[in-house]
Amino acid sequence: MIKSIRPKERDIIIHSLRGGVVPRLGLQHVQVGRNEELKSFVKNIETMVDGGTAFRMVIGEYGSGKTFFLSLVRSIALEKGLVVMNADLSPTKRLYSSNGQARLLFSELTQSLSTRTKQDGGALSNILEKFISIARQEAQEKGCDVSVVIFEKLKELNDYTDGYNFATAVSKYWEGYDTGNDVLKENALKWLRGEYTSKIETMRDLSIREYINDAAFYNSLKLYSILVRKAGYKGLLINLDEMVNLYKIPTSVSRKSNYEVILNILNDTLQGNLSGIGFVMGGTPDFLTDSYRGLYSYEALRSRLSENSFSSVLGLIDYNSTVLRLSNLTQEEFLILLQNLRHVFACGKSEDYLLPDNALIAFMNHCANRIGESYFRTPRTTIKAFLDLLSILEQYPSVKWTDVIENIDIIADSEQSGFGKRNISQSENNTEDEFASFKL
């Protein structure tokens, strides 16, 4: 274990996990298991670094750790020199729409732009300035004007749909940068982030006839992958979580249109039509396999996303498959997770641990009796309950864990879908002490 953890980092981790969300910092302090899964994604990232493409689906039950896993992949990609975008889909943010929902998703993706040196988002201006810096260096080497080099670098964008306007917006940022016109720079950033909603505004502010609308969603992402590589980065990784929101779209026509965008992305990445770009999408089993509303309801996607038949026959996992089903944490891994959480809570100081090892076993046993195996298979609420217990013990030193652990209320993680509330995993009548023979 890491010997010490900064109080600020500790607070971010604890507050995020108690709120049921993934912390942006310190993932390495609590990550356990999933080694083979991560290895397969590292291969994908290395392929992107070499100019290739990647497309992966991460499928897991609600609360099983999909978002945490996607955050780990994000951290690895940043360390490898990629630029990362990430966003959660919602009823107001989709891949395809005709009333601004795709544009809103695009805006969130661009606002989340992150690099190794700026990991909290908002890296668009840094990327553009690095692009300008590289152009200046080349201009000095060639003995020509910087604007000439920038024009040549952006010329490739004109070969792509919507590329001319995209290149013009980048040029406007350079113009504002060169002349000290901050208003022009901000307007160019606004256009590149997809925040304009009318042609009148774009013509007035930038002399550009179009703005990034719903129809330009996917094309604009491809243009960003070209821009970041011209700015010296290795490629662009796009993380899209909560894909189940497409499954919940009530109208079949709208669902199919969104699934067609996924099909276009899948075809482009698998066929090698793009370079240095990857997509990782997180969703639930229903989103994938439901034959009426899920991706499997679209035959073209069913055939492309079908799982390796040999792996199911042999009882093995194909970690390199396009669709990766997250394996469940084992009880041993969950125990290590609790130890890590205890370690983080104490800022890495073993002498400040609030619970002994046998208390961790007692806590796991209590959870097993309450909700069965789901406490370690979909552990979100279990983690929150454990951190709540530590918080009480920290604030009230006179309270003994033996007096309160049996009173902790644990409920199984559940998902609110459009069809009512469904418990993800629940074992009934599981009152046996399955840890009677468990040893540290």
Short mmCIF file of C-alpha atoms in Angstrom, two decimals:
data_model
loop_
_atom_site.label_atom_id
_atom_site.label_comp_id
_atom_site.label_asym_id
_atom_site.label_seq_id
_atom_site.Cartn_x
_atom_site.Cartn_y
_atom_site.Cartn_z
CA MET A 1 0.00 0.00 0.00
CA ILE A 2 1.06 3.60 -0.54
CA LYS A 3 2.53 4.91 2.70
CA SER A 4 0.89 8.33 2.79
CA ILE A 5 -1.98 10.11 1.07
CA ARG A 6 -2.42 13.86 0.95
CA PRO A 7 -5.43 15.08 2.98
CA LYS A 8 -6.87 16.88 -0.06
CA GLU A 9 -6.67 13.76 -2.18
CA ARG A 10 -8.11 11.71 0.66
CA ASP A 11 -11.09 14.05 0.99
CA ILE A 12 -11.81 13.95 -2.75
CA ILE A 13 -11.80 10.14 -2.77
CA ILE A 14 -13.94 9.76 0.35
CA HIS A 15 -16.50 12.45 -0.53
CA SER A 16 -16.92 11.14 -4.07
CA LEU A 17 -17.41 7.52 -3.02
CA ARG A 18 -19.82 8.48 -0.24
CA GLY A 19 -21.80 10.39 -2.84
CA GLY A 20 -21.92 7.36 -5.11
CA VAL A 21 -19.68 8.84 -7.82
CA VAL A 22 -16.20 8.03 -9.07
CA PRO A 23 -13.40 10.32 -7.80
CA ARG A 24 -11.37 12.15 -10.42
CA LEU A 25 -8.16 11.69 -8.43
CA GLY A 26 -6.57 8.84 -6.53
CA LEU A 27 -8.15 5.90 -8.36
CA GLN A 28 -4.94 3.93 -7.91
CA HIS A 29 -5.45 3.95 -4.14
CA VAL A 30 -8.68 1.94 -4.27
CA GLN A 31 -8.50 -0.05 -7.50
CA VAL A 32 -8.59 -3.84 -7.11
CA GLY A 33 -9.00 -6.72 -9.56
CA ARG A 34 -9.84 -6.45 -13.27
CA ASN A 35 -6.18 -6.85 -14.23
CA GLU A 36 -6.84 -8.81 -17.43
CA GLU A 37 -9.53 -6.36 -18.50
CA LEU A 38 -7.17 -3.41 -18.05
CA LYS A 39 -4.42 -5.20 -19.98
CA SER A 40 -6.74 -5.56 -22.99
CA PHE A 41 -7.55 -1.85 -22.88
CA VAL A 42 -3.88 -0.93 -22.60
CA LYS A 43 -3.38 -2.81 -25.89
CA ASN A 44 -6.18 -0.74 -27.46
CA ILE A 45 -4.58 2.49 -26.24
CA GLU A 46 -1.19 1.45 -27.61
CA THR A 47 -2.85 0.71 -30.95
CA MET A 48 -4.26 4.24 -30.97
CA VAL A 49 -0.85 5.67 -30.11
CA ASP A 50 0.48 3.88 -33.19
CA GLY A 51 -2.20 5.53 -35.35
CA GLY A 52 -4.86 2.83 -35.15
CA THR A 53 -8.43 2.90 -33.85
CA ALA A 54 -10.41 1.21 -31.10
CA PHE A 55 -14.03 0.54 -30.21
CA ARG A 56 -15.04 -1.16 -26.97
CA MET A 57 -18.27 -1.70 -25.07
CA VAL A 58 -18.05 -2.12 -21.30
CA ILE A 59 -21.13 -3.95 -20.04
CA GLY A 60 -21.99 -4.43 -16.39
CA GLU A 61 -24.89 -4.31 -13.97
CA TYR A 62 -25.88 -1.07 -12.28
CA GLY A 63 -23.34 -0.34 -9.54
CA SER A 64 -20.84 -2.96 -10.75
CA GLY A 65 -18.06 -0.45 -11.39
CA LYS A 66 -18.42 0.51 -15.07
CA THR A 67 -17.81 4.20 -14.45
CA PHE A 68 -14.85 3.42 -12.20
CA PHE A 69 -13.39 1.17 -14.89
CA LEU A 70 -13.88 3.82 -17.58
CA SER A 71 -12.10 6.31 -15.32
CA LEU A 72 -9.16 3.93 -14.97
CA VAL A 73 -8.99 3.61 -18.77
CA ARG A 74 -9.12 7.40 -19.00
CA SER A 75 -6.17 7.76 -16.60
CA ILE A 76 -4.11 5.25 -18.59
CA ALA A 77 -4.89 7.04 -21.86
CA LEU A 78 -3.80 10.38 -20.44
CA GLU A 79 -0.52 8.88 -19.23
CA LYS A 80 0.07 7.46 -22.73
CA GLY A 81 -0.24 10.94 -24.27
CA LEU A 82 -3.80 10.78 -25.56
CA VAL A 83 -6.40 13.52 -25.28
CA VAL A 84 -9.57 12.29 -23.57
CA MET A 85 -13.20 13.36 -23.83
CA ASN A 86 -15.85 11.93 -21.52
CA ALA A 87 -19.55 12.49 -20.97
CA ASP A 88 -22.64 10.76 -19.63
CA LEU A 89 -25.66 10.34 -21.85
CA SER A 90 -29.01 11.45 -20.44
CA PRO A 91 -32.55 12.16 -21.70
CA THR A 92 -31.26 15.56 -22.88
CA LYS A 93 -27.95 14.33 -24.34
CA ARG A 94 -27.92 11.78 -27.14
CA LEU A 95 -25.85 10.70 -30.12
CA TYR A 96 -28.58 11.69 -32.57
CA SER A 97 -31.45 14.16 -32.35
CA SER A 98 -33.12 16.99 -34.19
CA ASN A 99 -33.70 19.36 -31.28
CA GLY A 100 -30.24 20.03 -29.87
CA GLN A 101 -29.65 16.94 -27.74
CA ALA A 102 -26.67 15.73 -29.80
CA ARG A 103 -25.18 19.23 -29.79
CA LEU A 104 -25.49 19.36 -25.98
CA LEU A 105 -23.64 16.05 -25.73
CA PHE A 106 -20.94 17.38 -28.04
CA SER A 107 -20.58 20.52 -25.91
CA GLU A 108 -20.12 18.45 -22.77
CA LEU A 109 -17.51 16.31 -24.51
CA THR A 110 -15.50 19.34 -25.64
CA GLN A 111 -15.70 20.96 -22.21
CA SER A 112 -14.29 17.75 -20.72
CA LEU A 113 -11.24 17.74 -23.03
CA SER A 114 -8.32 16.62 -20.87
CA THR A 115 -4.59 16.09 -21.33
CA ARG A 116 -1.89 14.69 -19.10
CA THR A 117 -1.03 18.19 -17.83
CA LYS A 118 -4.64 19.34 -17.54
CA GLN A 119 -6.70 16.39 -16.34
CA ASP A 120 -9.79 18.20 -15.05
CA GLY A 121 -11.16 19.26 -18.44
CA GLY A 122 -11.14 22.61 -20.17
CA ALA A 123 -7.99 21.80 -22.15
CA LEU A 124 -9.21 23.07 -25.55
CA SER A 125 -7.31 26.38 -25.38
CA ASN A 126 -4.17 24.53 -24.25
CA ILE A 127 -4.45 22.18 -27.24
CA LEU A 128 -4.88 25.08 -29.66
CA GLU A 129 -1.93 26.97 -28.18
CA LYS A 130 0.25 23.88 -28.42
CA PHE A 131 -0.84 23.58 -32.06
CA ILE A 132 0.21 27.21 -32.62
CA SER A 133 3.52 26.62 -30.80
CA ILE A 134 4.35 23.69 -33.10
CA ALA A 135 3.43 25.79 -36.13
CA ARG A 136 5.71 28.61 -34.93
CA GLN A 137 8.60 26.21 -34.52
CA GLU A 138 8.10 24.82 -38.02
CA ALA A 139 7.82 28.35 -39.42
CA GLN A 140 11.17 29.26 -37.87
CA GLU A 141 12.77 26.16 -39.35
CA LYS A 142 11.33 26.89 -42.80
CA GLY A 143 11.89 30.64 -42.61
CA CYS A 144 8.27 31.50 -43.44
CA ASP A 145 5.29 33.17 -41.77
CA VAL A 146 3.40 31.24 -39.07
CA SER A 147 0.06 31.80 -40.82
CA VAL A 148 1.40 29.93 -43.86
CA VAL A 149 2.27 26.88 -41.76
CA ILE A 150 -1.08 26.98 -39.96
CA PHE A 151 -2.89 27.15 -43.29
CA GLU A 152 -0.96 24.12 -44.55
CA LYS A 153 -1.62 22.16 -41.36
CA LEU A 154 -5.34 22.86 -41.48
CA LYS A 155 -5.62 22.12 -45.18
CA GLU A 156 -6.20 18.41 -44.49
CA LEU A 157 -9.39 19.21 -42.58
CA ASN A 158 -10.99 20.52 -45.76
CA ASP A 159 -11.14 16.94 -47.10
CA TYR A 160 -13.64 15.98 -44.38
CA THR A 161 -17.31 16.81 -43.99
CA ASP A 162 -17.71 20.10 -42.04
CA GLY A 163 -13.91 20.42 -42.09
CA TYR A 164 -13.73 23.82 -43.79
CA ASN A 165 -15.73 25.58 -41.06
CA PHE A 166 -13.79 23.74 -38.36
CA ALA A 167 -10.48 24.84 -39.87
CA THR A 168 -11.77 28.40 -40.16
CA ALA A 169 -12.65 28.47 -36.46
CA VAL A 170 -9.14 27.28 -35.57
CA SER A 171 -7.69 29.98 -37.84
CA LYS A 172 -9.82 32.59 -36.08
CA TYR A 173 -8.38 31.46 -32.75
CA TRP A 174 -4.88 31.95 -34.19
CA GLU A 175 -5.88 35.39 -35.48
CA GLY A 176 -7.11 36.40 -32.04
CA TYR A 177 -4.03 34.89 -30.41
CA ASP A 178 -1.69 36.73 -32.78
CA THR A 179 -3.41 40.10 -32.47
CA GLY A 180 -4.26 39.92 -28.78
CA ASN A 181 -7.99 39.92 -29.53
CA ASP A 182 -9.38 37.92 -26.60
CA VAL A 183 -12.98 38.35 -27.79
CA LEU A 184 -12.17 36.68 -31.11
CA LYS A 185 -10.36 33.87 -29.30
CA GLU A 186 -13.33 33.27 -27.02
CA ASN A 187 -15.75 33.28 -29.96
CA ALA A 188 -13.61 30.70 -31.74
CA LEU A 189 -13.58 28.52 -28.62
CA LYS A 190 -17.34 28.93 -28.35
CA TRP A 191 -17.76 27.70 -31.93
CA LEU A 192 -15.41 24.75 -31.43
CA ARG A 193 -17.27 23.77 -28.26
CA GLY A 194 -20.57 23.68 -30.15
CA GLU A 195 -22.13 26.47 -28.12
CA TYR A 196 -23.52 28.53 -30.99
CA THR A 197 -27.15 27.92 -31.91
CA SER A 198 -27.71 30.15 -34.95
CA LYS A 199 -25.98 31.03 -38.21
CA ILE A 200 -26.63 34.73 -37.62
CA GLU A 201 -24.43 34.69 -34.51
CA THR A 202 -21.60 32.76 -36.16
CA MET A 203 -21.57 35.12 -39.16
CA ARG A 204 -21.57 38.17 -36.89
CA ASP A 205 -18.81 36.91 -34.59
CA LEU A 206 -16.62 34.78 -36.86
CA SER A 207 -17.79 35.17 -40.47
CA ILE A 208 -18.58 31.42 -40.49
CA ARG A 209 -21.82 30.42 -42.16
CA GLU A 210 -22.50 27.26 -40.15
CA TYR A 211 -22.37 26.11 -36.54
CA ILE A 212 -21.92 22.65 -35.03
CA ASN A 213 -25.44 21.27 -34.91
CA ASP A 214 -26.91 17.83 -34.20
CA ALA A 215 -26.06 16.53 -37.66
CA ALA A 216 -22.39 17.47 -37.28
CA PHE A 217 -21.89 15.55 -34.01
CA TYR A 218 -19.86 12.57 -35.22
CA ASN A 219 -18.08 14.42 -38.04
CA SER A 220 -16.84 17.03 -35.57
CA LEU A 221 -15.41 14.36 -33.27
CA LYS A 222 -13.41 13.00 -36.20
CA LEU A 223 -12.09 16.50 -36.90
CA TYR A 224 -11.01 16.82 -33.27
CA SER A 225 -9.01 13.59 -33.58
CA ILE A 226 -7.07 15.17 -36.47
CA LEU A 227 -6.56 18.45 -34.61
CA VAL A 228 -5.14 16.89 -31.45
CA ARG A 229 -2.63 14.84 -33.44
CA LYS A 230 -1.52 17.96 -35.30
CA ALA A 231 -1.06 19.55 -31.88
CA GLY A 232 1.44 16.84 -30.94
CA TYR A 233 -0.80 14.45 -29.00
CA LYS A 234 -1.02 10.72 -29.74
CA GLY A 235 -4.74 10.56 -30.43
CA LEU A 236 -8.23 11.05 -29.02
CA LEU A 237 -10.16 8.73 -26.70
CA ILE A 238 -13.89 9.34 -26.25
CA ASN A 239 -15.58 7.81 -23.19
CA LEU A 240 -19.38 7.66 -23.28
CA ASP A 241 -21.11 6.36 -20.16
CA GLU A 242 -24.75 5.75 -19.23
CA MET A 243 -25.54 4.43 -22.71
CA VAL A 244 -28.60 2.81 -21.15
CA ASN A 245 -30.34 6.15 -21.72
CA LEU A 246 -30.59 5.23 -25.41
CA TYR A 247 -32.32 2.00 -24.41
CA LYS A 248 -34.86 4.08 -22.47
CA ILE A 249 -35.84 6.25 -25.46
CA PRO A 250 -39.58 5.60 -25.83
CA THR A 251 -39.87 5.90 -29.63
CA SER A 252 -38.36 3.16 -31.79
CA VAL A 253 -37.51 5.56 -34.63
CA SER A 254 -35.38 7.74 -32.35
CA ARG A 255 -33.71 4.72 -30.76
CA LYS A 256 -32.85 3.31 -34.17
CA SER A 257 -31.37 6.63 -35.29
CA ASN A 258 -29.09 6.68 -32.23
CA TYR A 259 -28.11 3.06 -32.81
CA GLU A 260 -27.23 3.93 -36.39
CA VAL A 261 -24.67 6.44 -35.10
CA ILE A 262 -23.12 3.65 -33.01
CA LEU A 263 -23.07 1.46 -36.13
CA ASN A 264 -21.30 4.19 -38.13
CA ILE A 265 -18.70 4.60 -35.38
CA LEU A 266 -18.23 0.85 -35.12
CA ASN A 267 -17.79 0.43 -38.89
CA ASP A 268 -15.32 3.31 -39.17
CA THR A 269 -13.14 2.10 -36.30
CA LEU A 270 -13.15 -1.60 -37.19
CA GLN A 271 -12.53 -0.98 -40.88
CA GLY A 272 -9.65 1.40 -40.22
CA ASN A 273 -11.28 4.39 -41.91
CA LEU A 274 -9.99 6.67 -39.15
CA SER A 275 -6.69 7.15 -37.35
CA GLY A 276 -5.74 7.79 -33.74
CA ILE A 277 -9.26 7.71 -32.33
CA GLY A 278 -11.05 5.37 -29.96
CA PHE A 279 -14.49 5.02 -28.39
CA VAL A 280 -15.36 3.33 -25.10
CA MET A 281 -19.05 3.02 -24.24
CA GLY A 282 -20.46 1.85 -20.91
CA GLY A 283 -23.89 0.29 -20.58
CA THR A 284 -26.00 -2.34 -18.85
CA PRO A 285 -26.77 -5.87 -20.13
CA ASP A 286 -30.30 -4.78 -21.14
CA PHE A 287 -28.90 -1.99 -23.29
CA LEU A 288 -26.87 -4.57 -25.19
CA THR A 289 -28.90 -7.78 -25.37
CA ASP A 290 -32.58 -6.81 -25.16
CA SER A 291 -33.96 -8.03 -28.48
CA TYR A 292 -36.81 -5.50 -28.45
CA ARG A 293 -35.13 -2.24 -27.38
CA GLY A 294 -31.40 -2.90 -26.96
CA LEU A 295 -28.56 -2.93 -29.48
CA TYR A 296 -29.45 -6.52 -30.35
CA SER A 297 -32.76 -5.26 -31.74
CA TYR A 298 -30.71 -3.78 -34.59
CA GLU A 299 -29.53 -6.76 -36.61
CA ALA A 300 -26.43 -5.05 -38.01
CA LEU A 301 -25.23 -4.32 -34.47
CA ARG A 302 -26.21 -7.76 -33.16
CA SER A 303 -23.98 -9.46 -35.73
CA ARG A 304 -21.04 -7.17 -35.02
CA LEU A 305 -21.32 -7.22 -31.24
CA SER A 306 -22.09 -10.90 -30.75
CA GLU A 307 -19.77 -12.50 -28.24
CA ASN A 308 -17.14 -15.15 -28.87
CA SER A 309 -18.98 -18.50 -29.04
CA PHE A 310 -15.88 -20.45 -27.98
CA SER A 311 -15.53 -18.45 -24.77
CA SER A 312 -19.06 -19.36 -23.64
CA VAL A 313 -18.64 -23.04 -24.54
CA LEU A 314 -15.30 -23.31 -22.74
CA GLY A 315 -16.33 -21.11 -19.82
CA LEU A 316 -13.58 -18.60 -20.59
CA ILE A 317 -13.51 -14.82 -21.04
CA ASP A 318 -12.36 -13.24 -24.29
CA TYR A 319 -10.81 -10.04 -22.95
CA ASN A 320 -10.08 -8.78 -26.46
CA SER A 321 -13.69 -8.97 -27.63
CA THR A 322 -15.40 -5.76 -28.74
CA VAL A 323 -17.87 -6.27 -25.89
CA LEU A 324 -16.29 -6.69 -22.47
CA ARG A 325 -18.54 -7.87 -19.69
CA LEU A 326 -17.06 -6.75 -16.40
CA SER A 327 -16.24 -9.69 -14.18
CA ASN A 328 -17.53 -9.58 -10.64
CA LEU A 329 -15.21 -8.82 -7.77
CA THR A 330 -14.43 -11.88 -5.69
CA GLN A 331 -14.88 -11.83 -1.92
CA GLU A 332 -11.10 -11.72 -1.53
CA GLU A 333 -10.87 -8.71 -3.85
CA PHE A 334 -13.67 -6.98 -1.98
CA LEU A 335 -11.81 -7.50 1.28
CA ILE A 336 -8.76 -5.84 -0.30
CA LEU A 337 -11.02 -2.99 -1.42
CA LEU A 338 -12.21 -2.46 2.16
CA GLN A 339 -8.60 -2.49 3.33
CA ASN A 340 -7.75 0.13 0.72
CA LEU A 341 -10.67 2.32 1.78
CA ARG A 342 -9.62 2.03 5.42
CA HIS A 343 -6.09 2.98 4.38
CA VAL A 344 -7.27 6.04 2.42
CA PHE A 345 -9.57 7.15 5.24
CA ALA A 346 -6.56 7.17 7.59
CA CYS A 347 -4.45 9.14 5.06
CA GLY A 348 -2.21 6.11 4.70
CA LYS A 349 -1.29 5.90 8.39
CA SER A 350 -1.84 2.40 9.74
CA GLU A 351 -1.73 3.64 13.32
CA ASP A 352 -4.87 5.70 12.59
CA TYR A 353 -6.98 2.80 11.30
CA LEU A 354 -10.47 3.02 12.82
CA LEU A 355 -11.28 -0.66 12.27
CA PRO A 356 -9.24 -3.82 12.87
CA ASP A 357 -9.05 -6.62 10.30
CA ASN A 358 -11.69 -8.74 12.01
CA ALA A 359 -14.13 -5.83 11.76
CA LEU A 360 -13.82 -5.94 7.97
CA ILE A 361 -14.82 -9.60 7.98
CA ALA A 362 -17.72 -8.84 10.31
CA PHE A 363 -18.87 -6.05 7.99
CA MET A 364 -18.74 -8.36 4.95
CA ASN A 365 -20.66 -11.03 6.84
CA HIS A 366 -23.32 -8.51 7.83
CA CYS A 367 -23.69 -7.37 4.21
CA ALA A 368 -23.93 -10.96 2.99
CA ASN A 369 -26.74 -11.69 5.43
CA ARG A 370 -28.61 -8.54 4.39
CA ILE A 371 -28.38 -8.56 0.59
CA GLY A 372 -26.47 -11.70 -0.40
CA GLU A 373 -23.78 -11.74 -3.07
CA SER A 374 -24.69 -8.36 -4.56
CA TYR A 375 -22.67 -6.63 -1.82
CA PHE A 376 -19.46 -7.46 -3.71
CA ARG A 377 -20.87 -7.92 -7.21
CA THR A 378 -22.51 -4.48 -7.36
CA PRO A 379 -20.72 -2.81 -4.46
CA ARG A 380 -21.62 0.87 -4.80
CA THR A 381 -24.00 1.11 -1.83
CA THR A 382 -21.87 -1.27 0.24
CA ILE A 383 -18.85 1.01 -0.19
CA LYS A 384 -20.93 4.00 0.83
CA ALA A 385 -22.16 2.20 3.95
CA PHE A 386 -18.59 1.25 4.90
CA LEU A 387 -17.39 4.84 4.56
CA ASP A 388 -20.41 6.07 6.54
CA LEU A 389 -19.38 3.68 9.32
CA LEU A 390 -15.81 5.03 9.30
CA SER A 391 -17.15 8.58 9.39
CA ILE A 392 -19.18 7.88 12.52
CA LEU A 393 -16.25 6.19 14.23
CA GLU A 394 -14.03 9.15 13.38
CA GLN A 395 -16.45 11.71 14.82
CA TYR A 396 -17.38 9.70 17.91
CA PRO A 397 -14.31 7.90 19.30
CA SER A 398 -16.35 6.48 22.20
CA VAL A 399 -18.53 4.46 19.81
CA LYS A 400 -17.37 0.86 19.33
CA TRP A 401 -17.72 -0.82 15.97
CA THR A 402 -19.00 -4.00 17.61
CA ASP A 403 -22.02 -2.06 18.88
CA VAL A 404 -23.06 -0.50 15.57
CA ILE A 405 -22.07 -2.84 12.76
CA GLU A 406 -25.22 -4.98 13.05
CA ASN A 407 -27.40 -1.86 12.84
CA ILE A 408 -26.04 -0.70 9.49
CA ASP A 409 -28.81 -0.71 6.89
CA ILE A 410 -27.60 -2.13 3.57
CA ILE A 411 -29.80 -2.30 0.47
CA ALA A 412 -29.03 -3.87 -2.87
CA ASP A 413 -28.17 -1.53 -5.73
CA SER A 414 -31.10 -1.12 -8.08
CA GLU A 415 -31.74 0.57 -11.37
CA GLN A 416 -34.61 2.82 -12.29
CA SER A 417 -35.48 1.99 -15.85
CA GLY A 418 -38.44 3.03 -17.90
CA PHE A 419 -40.16 -0.15 -16.83
CA GLY A 420 -40.00 0.11 -13.08
CA LYS A 421 -37.50 -0.69 -10.39
CA ARG A 422 -35.44 -3.84 -10.69
CA ASN A 423 -33.09 -5.30 -8.11
CA ILE A 424 -29.88 -6.27 -9.84
CA SER A 425 -28.79 -9.11 -7.61
CA GLN A 426 -30.44 -10.44 -4.54
CA SER A 427 -29.95 -13.70 -2.70
CA GLU A 428 -32.83 -14.86 -0.60
CA ASN A 429 -32.67 -16.76 2.68
CA ASN A 430 -28.89 -16.44 2.75
CA THR A 431 -28.40 -16.50 6.49
CA GLU A 432 -25.42 -18.84 6.62
CA ASP A 433 -22.19 -17.34 7.79
CA GLU A 434 -20.17 -17.88 4.60
CA PHE A 435 -17.10 -16.40 6.23
CA ALA A 436 -16.89 -18.96 9.01
CA SER A 437 -13.80 -20.49 7.39
CA PHE A 438 -12.48 -17.29 5.77
CA LYS A 439 -9.00 -16.32 6.94
CA LEU A 440 -6.82 -13.27 6.39
#
